[in-house]
Coordinates of C-alpha atoms in Angstrom, one line a residue:
X179 CA 2.7 19.4 -10.5
X180 CA 5.3 22.1 -11.3
X181 CA 2.5 24.6 -10.9
X182 CA 1.5 23.0 -7.6
X183 CA 5.1 23.3 -6.4
X184 CA 5.1 27.0 -7.4
X185 CA 2.0 27.4 -5.2
X186 CA 3.6 25.5 -2.4
X187 CA 6.5 27.9 -2.5
X188 CA 4.1 30.8 -1.8
X189 CA 3.7 29.3 1.7
X190 CA 7.5 29.2 2.3
X191 CA 7.4 31.4 5.4
X192 CA 4.0 30.7 6.9
X193 CA 3.1 27.0 7.2
X194 CA 5.4 25.8 10.0
X195 CA 5.3 23.3 11.7
X196 CA 3.2 22.0 8.8
X197 CA 4.9 21.3 5.4
X198 CA 4.7 23.7 2.5
X199 CA 2.1 22.2 0.2
X200 CA 0.5 23.4 -3.0
X201 CA -2.5 22.0 -4.9
X202 CA -3.8 22.6 -8.4
X203 CA -7.2 21.2 -9.6
X204 CA -7.5 20.6 -13.4
X205 CA -10.3 19.6 -15.7
X206 CA -9.9 19.1 -19.4
X207 CA -6.5 20.8 -19.3
X208 CA -7.8 23.9 -17.6
X209 CA -6.8 24.9 -14.1
X210 CA -10.0 25.5 -12.2
X211 CA -8.6 25.9 -8.7
X212 CA -5.3 26.4 -6.9
X213 CA -4.0 27.1 -3.4
X214 CA -1.4 26.5 -0.8
X215 CA -1.3 25.6 2.9
X216 CA -2.1 28.4 5.3
X217 CA -0.7 29.0 8.7
X218 CA -1.1 26.2 11.3
X219 CA -4.7 25.7 12.2
X220 CA -6.0 27.1 9.0
X221 CA -6.9 25.5 5.7
X222 CA -4.5 23.1 3.9
X223 CA -3.7 23.4 0.2
X224 CA -6.4 21.0 -1.0
X225 CA -9.1 23.0 0.8
X226 CA -7.8 26.3 -0.5
X227 CA -7.8 24.9 -4.1
X228 CA -11.4 23.7 -3.8
X229 CA -12.5 27.0 -2.3
X230 CA -10.7 28.8 -5.2
X231 CA -12.6 26.6 -7.7
X232 CA -15.9 27.4 -6.0
X233 CA -15.1 31.1 -6.1
X234 CA -14.6 30.7 -9.8
X235 CA -17.9 28.9 -10.2
X236 CA -16.2 25.6 -11.2
X237 CA -17.4 22.1 -10.3
X238 CA -14.5 19.9 -9.0
X239 CA -16.5 16.6 -9.4
X240 CA -14.5 14.3 -11.5
X241 CA -11.5 16.7 -11.8
X242 CA -7.9 15.9 -11.1
X243 CA -6.0 17.3 -8.1
X244 CA -2.2 17.6 -8.2
X245 CA -0.9 18.0 -4.7
X246 CA 2.8 18.2 -3.6
X247 CA 2.3 15.8 -0.7
X248 CA -0.1 13.0 0.0
X249 CA -3.4 14.4 1.5
X250 CA -3.5 14.1 5.2
X251 CA -5.9 11.5 6.6
X252 CA -5.9 12.3 10.3
X253 CA -7.4 14.9 12.6
X254 CA -4.9 17.4 13.8
X255 CA -5.5 21.1 14.0
X256 CA -7.8 20.7 11.0
X257 CA -10.0 17.8 9.6
X258 CA -8.5 15.3 7.1
X259 CA -8.0 16.6 3.6
X260 CA -8.6 13.1 2.3
X261 CA -12.2 13.2 3.6
X262 CA -12.8 16.5 2.0
X263 CA -11.5 15.3 -1.4
X264 CA -13.8 12.2 -1.2
X265 CA -16.8 14.3 -0.3
X266 CA -16.1 16.7 -3.1
X267 CA -16.1 13.9 -5.6
X268 CA -12.7 14.4 -7.1
X269 CA -12.0 11.9 -9.9
X270 CA -8.2 11.6 -9.6
X271 CA -5.5 12.7 -7.2
X272 CA -1.8 12.9 -8.1
X273 CA 0.7 13.3 -5.2
X274 CA 4.3 14.1 -5.5
X275 CA 5.2 12.1 -2.5
X276 CA 3.9 10.0 0.4
X277 CA 3.5 11.9 3.6
X278 CA 6.3 10.9 6.1
X279 CA 4.1 11.6 9.1
X280 CA 3.5 8.2 10.7
X281 CA -0.2 9.3 11.2
X282 CA -0.6 9.4 7.4
X283 CA 2.2 7.4 5.6
X284 CA 0.1 6.1 2.7
X285 CA -3.3 6.1 4.5
X286 CA -4.5 9.2 2.7
X287 CA -3.9 7.7 -0.7
X288 CA -5.4 4.4 0.4
X289 CA -8.5 6.1 1.6
X290 CA -8.9 7.9 -1.7
X291 CA -8.5 4.8 -3.7
X292 CA -10.9 2.9 -1.5
X293 CA -13.5 5.6 -2.3
X294 CA -13.0 5.0 -6.0
X295 CA -10.7 7.9 -6.7
X296 CA -7.8 7.1 -9.1
X297 CA -4.5 7.8 -7.4
X298 CA -0.8 8.0 -8.4
X299 CA 2.3 9.5 -6.9
X300 CA 6.0 10.1 -7.6
X301 CA 5.8 13.1 -9.9
X302 CA 8.6 15.7 -9.3
X303 CA 9.2 14.0 -5.9
X304 CA 12.7 15.4 -5.7
X305 CA 11.6 19.0 -5.8
X306 CA 8.8 18.3 -3.4
X307 CA 11.3 16.8 -1.0
X308 CA 13.6 19.7 -1.2
X309 CA 10.8 22.1 -0.4
X310 CA 10.0 20.3 2.8
X311 CA 13.4 18.7 3.7
X312 CA 13.0 19.8 7.3
X313 CA 9.6 18.3 7.7
X314 CA 10.8 15.0 6.3
X315 CA 13.8 15.0 8.6
X316 CA 11.7 15.7 11.7
X317 CA 9.1 13.1 10.8
X318 CA 11.8 10.4 10.2
X319 CA 14.5 11.3 12.7
X320 CA 12.8 13.4 15.3
X321 CA 15.0 16.4 14.8
X322 CA 15.2 19.4 12.4
X323 CA 17.3 19.7 9.2
X324 CA 20.3 21.7 10.4
X325 CA 21.8 24.2 8.0
X326 CA 24.9 25.9 9.1
X327 CA 25.6 29.3 7.5
X328 CA 28.9 31.0 7.3
X329 CA 30.5 33.7 5.2
X330 CA 34.2 34.1 4.5
X331 CA 36.9 35.5 2.2
X332 CA 38.3 33.2 -0.5
X333 CA 41.1 32.3 1.8
X334 CA 38.6 31.2 4.5
X335 CA 38.6 34.1 7.0
X336 CA 35.3 35.1 8.6
X337 CA 36.8 38.2 10.3
X338 CA 40.2 39.8 10.9
X339 CA 42.0 38.8 14.1
X340 CA 40.6 42.0 15.6
X341 CA 37.1 40.7 15.0
X342 CA 36.3 43.2 12.3
X343 CA 34.0 41.5 9.7
X344 CA 31.6 44.1 8.3
X345 CA 31.5 43.4 5.5
X346 CA 33.4 40.6 3.9
X347 CA 30.5 39.5 1.6
X348 CA 28.3 41.7 -0.4
X349 CA 24.9 43.3 0.3
X350 CA 23.4 40.8 -2.2
X351 CA 24.8 37.9 -0.2
X352 CA 23.6 39.3 3.1
X353 CA 20.1 39.7 1.7
X354 CA 20.2 36.1 0.4
X355 CA 21.2 35.0 3.8
X356 CA 18.1 36.7 5.3
X357 CA 15.9 34.7 2.9
X358 CA 17.5 31.5 4.3
X359 CA 16.9 32.7 7.8
X360 CA 13.3 33.4 6.9
X361 CA 12.6 29.8 5.7
X362 CA 13.9 28.4 9.0
X363 CA 11.8 27.9 12.0
X364 CA 14.6 28.7 14.4
X365 CA 18.0 30.4 14.4
X366 CA 20.7 29.1 16.7
X367 CA 23.8 30.9 17.9
X368 CA 26.2 30.7 20.8
X369 CA 27.1 32.9 23.6
X370 CA 30.5 33.7 22.0
X371 CA 28.7 35.3 19.0
X372 CA 26.3 37.1 21.3
X373 CA 29.1 38.6 23.3
X374 CA 31.3 39.5 20.3
X375 CA 28.7 40.8 17.9
X376 CA 25.6 41.6 20.0
X377 CA 23.4 40.5 17.0
X378 CA 19.6 40.6 16.8
X379 CA 19.4 37.5 14.6
X380 CA 16.1 38.6 13.1
X381 CA 14.9 38.4 9.5
X382 CA 15.1 41.8 7.8
X383 CA 14.2 42.9 4.3
X384 CA 12.0 39.8 3.7
X385 CA 8.2 40.0 3.8
X386 CA 7.5 37.3 6.4
X387 CA 4.8 37.3 9.0
X388 CA 6.8 34.9 11.2
X389 CA 10.2 35.5 12.8
X390 CA 12.2 32.4 13.5
X391 CA 12.6 31.4 17.1
X392 CA 16.0 32.4 18.4
X393 CA 18.0 29.8 20.3
X394 CA 21.1 30.6 22.3
X395 CA 23.6 28.0 23.4
X396 CA 25.0 29.4 26.7
X397 CA 26.4 26.6 28.9
X398 CA 27.0 28.8 32.0
X399 CA 24.3 31.4 31.5
X400 CA 26.8 34.2 30.8
X401 CA 24.4 36.2 28.7
X402 CA 24.0 39.9 29.4
X403 CA 20.4 40.8 30.2
X404 CA 20.8 43.8 27.9
X405 CA 21.9 41.8 24.9
X406 CA 20.0 42.8 21.7
X407 CA 19.1 39.3 21.0
X408 CA 16.9 39.3 24.2
X409 CA 14.9 42.2 23.0
X410 CA 11.6 41.6 21.4
X411 CA 10.3 38.0 20.9
X412 CA 11.2 35.4 23.6
X413 CA 14.3 33.3 23.1
X414 CA 15.1 29.7 24.1
X415 CA 18.3 29.7 26.1
X416 CA 20.1 26.4 26.4
X417 CA 22.4 25.9 29.4
X418 CA 24.3 23.1 31.1
X419 CA 24.2 24.3 34.7
X420 CA 21.5 26.1 36.6
X421 CA 21.9 29.7 37.8
X422 CA 18.7 30.5 39.8
X423 CA 19.1 34.3 39.9
X424 CA 19.9 34.6 36.1
X425 CA 17.1 32.1 35.3
X426 CA 14.6 34.1 37.3
X427 CA 15.6 37.3 35.5
X428 CA 15.4 35.7 32.1
X429 CA 12.1 34.1 32.7
X430 CA 10.7 37.4 34.0
X431 CA 11.6 38.8 30.7
X432 CA 9.7 36.1 28.9
X433 CA 12.5 33.8 27.9
X434 CA 12.6 30.1 28.4
X435 CA 15.5 28.1 29.9
X436 CA 16.4 24.6 28.7
X437 CA 18.9 22.6 30.7
X438 CA 20.7 19.9 28.7
X439 CA 24.1 19.1 30.2
X440 CA 26.4 16.5 28.8
X441 CA 29.1 14.6 30.8
X442 CA 31.7 17.4 30.1
X443 CA 29.5 20.1 31.6
X444 CA 28.6 21.6 28.2
X445 CA 25.3 21.7 26.4
X446 CA 24.4 18.3 25.0
X447 CA 24.0 19.3 21.3
X448 CA 22.5 16.0 19.9
X449 CA 20.0 16.1 22.8
X450 CA 19.2 19.7 21.8
X451 CA 18.5 18.7 18.3
X452 CA 16.0 16.1 19.5
X453 CA 14.4 18.7 21.9
X454 CA 14.0 21.1 19.0
X455 CA 12.4 18.3 17.0
X456 CA 10.0 17.7 19.9
X457 CA 9.1 21.4 19.7
X458 CA 8.2 21.0 16.0
X459 CA 11.2 22.8 14.5
X460 CA 11.5 21.6 10.9
X461 CA 14.5 23.7 9.8
X462 CA 17.3 25.0 12.0
X463 CA 19.5 27.8 10.7
X464 CA 22.8 28.1 12.5
X465 CA 24.8 31.4 12.6
X466 CA 27.5 30.9 15.2
X467 CA 31.2 31.3 15.8
X468 CA 34.0 28.9 14.9
X469 CA 33.9 27.0 18.3
X470 CA 30.2 26.2 18.3
X471 CA 30.3 25.5 14.5
X472 CA 33.1 22.9 15.2
X473 CA 31.2 21.4 18.1
X474 CA 28.1 20.9 16.0
X475 CA 30.2 19.3 13.3
X476 CA 32.0 17.0 15.7
X477 CA 28.7 15.9 17.2
X478 CA 27.2 15.1 13.9
X479 CA 24.5 17.7 14.2
X480 CA 24.9 19.4 10.9
X481 CA 23.2 18.3 7.6
X482 CA 24.2 21.1 5.3
X483 CA 26.6 24.0 5.0
X484 CA 25.5 27.3 3.5
X485 CA 28.7 29.1 2.7
X486 CA 29.1 32.5 1.1
X487 CA 32.6 33.1 -0.3
X488 CA 33.7 36.6 -1.3
X489 CA 36.3 37.2 -4.1
X490 CA 38.8 38.6 -1.7
X491 CA 41.9 37.7 0.2
X492 CA 42.4 39.1 3.7
X493 CA 45.2 37.0 5.1
X494 CA 45.3 35.6 8.7
X495 CA 42.1 36.0 10.6
X496 CA 39.3 34.1 12.2
X497 CA 38.3 30.8 10.6
X498 CA 34.9 29.2 9.9
X499 CA 35.4 26.1 12.0
X500 CA 37.7 25.6 15.0
X501 CA 38.3 22.0 14.3
X502 CA 41.3 20.2 15.8
X503 CA 44.2 19.1 13.5
X504 CA 43.9 15.7 11.9
X505 CA 46.4 12.9 12.3
X506 CA 45.3 11.4 9.0
X507 CA 43.7 12.9 5.9
X508 CA 41.4 9.9 5.8
X509 CA 39.7 11.3 8.9
X510 CA 38.5 14.4 7.1
X511 CA 34.8 15.4 7.2
X512 CA 33.6 14.7 3.7
X513 CA 30.8 16.6 2.0
X514 CA 29.3 16.7 -1.5
X515 CA 28.4 19.9 -3.3
X516 CA 24.6 20.1 -3.7
X517 CA 24.4 23.5 -5.4
X518 CA 26.8 26.3 -6.3
X519 CA 25.4 29.7 -7.4
X520 CA 26.7 33.3 -7.8
X521 CA 24.9 35.9 -5.6
X522 CA 26.1 39.3 -6.6
X523 CA 29.9 39.1 -6.7
X524 CA 30.0 36.2 -4.2
X525 CA 29.6 32.5 -4.4
X526 CA 26.9 30.6 -2.5
X527 CA 27.7 27.0 -1.8
X528 CA 25.4 24.4 -0.4
X529 CA 27.3 21.3 0.7
X530 CA 25.8 18.3 2.4
X531 CA 27.3 15.6 4.6
X532 CA 25.2 12.7 3.3
X533 CA 23.4 11.7 0.2
X534 CA 19.6 12.2 0.2
X535 CA 17.6 9.1 0.1
X536 CA 14.9 10.9 -1.9
X537 CA 14.6 11.1 -5.7
X538 CA 17.2 13.4 -7.2
X539 CA 15.3 15.2 -9.9
X540 CA 15.1 18.4 -7.8
X541 CA 16.4 21.7 -9.2
X542 CA 20.1 22.2 -8.5
X543 CA 19.5 25.9 -7.7
X544 CA 17.9 25.0 -4.3
X545 CA 16.9 28.7 -3.9
X546 CA 15.2 29.7 -0.6
X547 CA 12.3 31.4 -2.4

């Protein structure tokens, strides 16, 4: 199963909106086939592994397949993998976890068992969950797993008061941040960041065939049509009030407008998370300013913080989160440390707002690749 998980990781950047799945087929202690899920609409891991076995001249009848998620049992973009495993005559299938997709949810394993194939599951389930944490979140809650990234000095400043921030953290930390961008299906920022930094918010330095969709929270549609983020691939721009002229110009450039106002005339952030889930976004990577960061936190829209801390002190400056002062310490937003690693000279901290309900045997490194 560890080898199957390593194969699943090979599909880190290509499988969305499908989960990252690996499969290894074994006979008499010998690996006779292996594969991982291909881009949506192409072969799943089990099919790839059986094709690999055939290419090696190996017969899979009676062999054991180790797969990092229960084989699918429904017709989607591809036929059910459970049917293919039955037809191929596998003798045993070991799955790391049950598929959370309501269209599967145990039916795949039941179909295999009904066909006389021995089945078991629960092997390295924690690691399998971490690899597809966004898929599990979307299937169960209808929204993506939201990871908010920020980088700061050891005294918590993301920039000087003047706005200068390049660079507080190291090149190694910035490269690592791009790996986390690459594993997400969408990157979200706010109009404040677009105006202040004019970012591209693309993945650079990582060999990925897919760039995450860029999502901009811009309540009043203040975005400049020449902003760098609007160049290249289309963006989703989320507003709270219509502006027909600006909308027409943005649509003419290929971008999509999403209107989601709340009662205060701002973007309804929880509704946005559900909308992104409906659009099959598994993992959302947030790189925004202190105001939007704080709004996402207050609205309960963040699952995990990805924080890079540089070993430096820069004094007064801009902070990570523009949260209001608390009247009582008991009202603090509590997290737990999930993983702490050194990246170059900097620290990378993953901190979560709630305990996972999944098995906890996963690797504490939680690396993006």
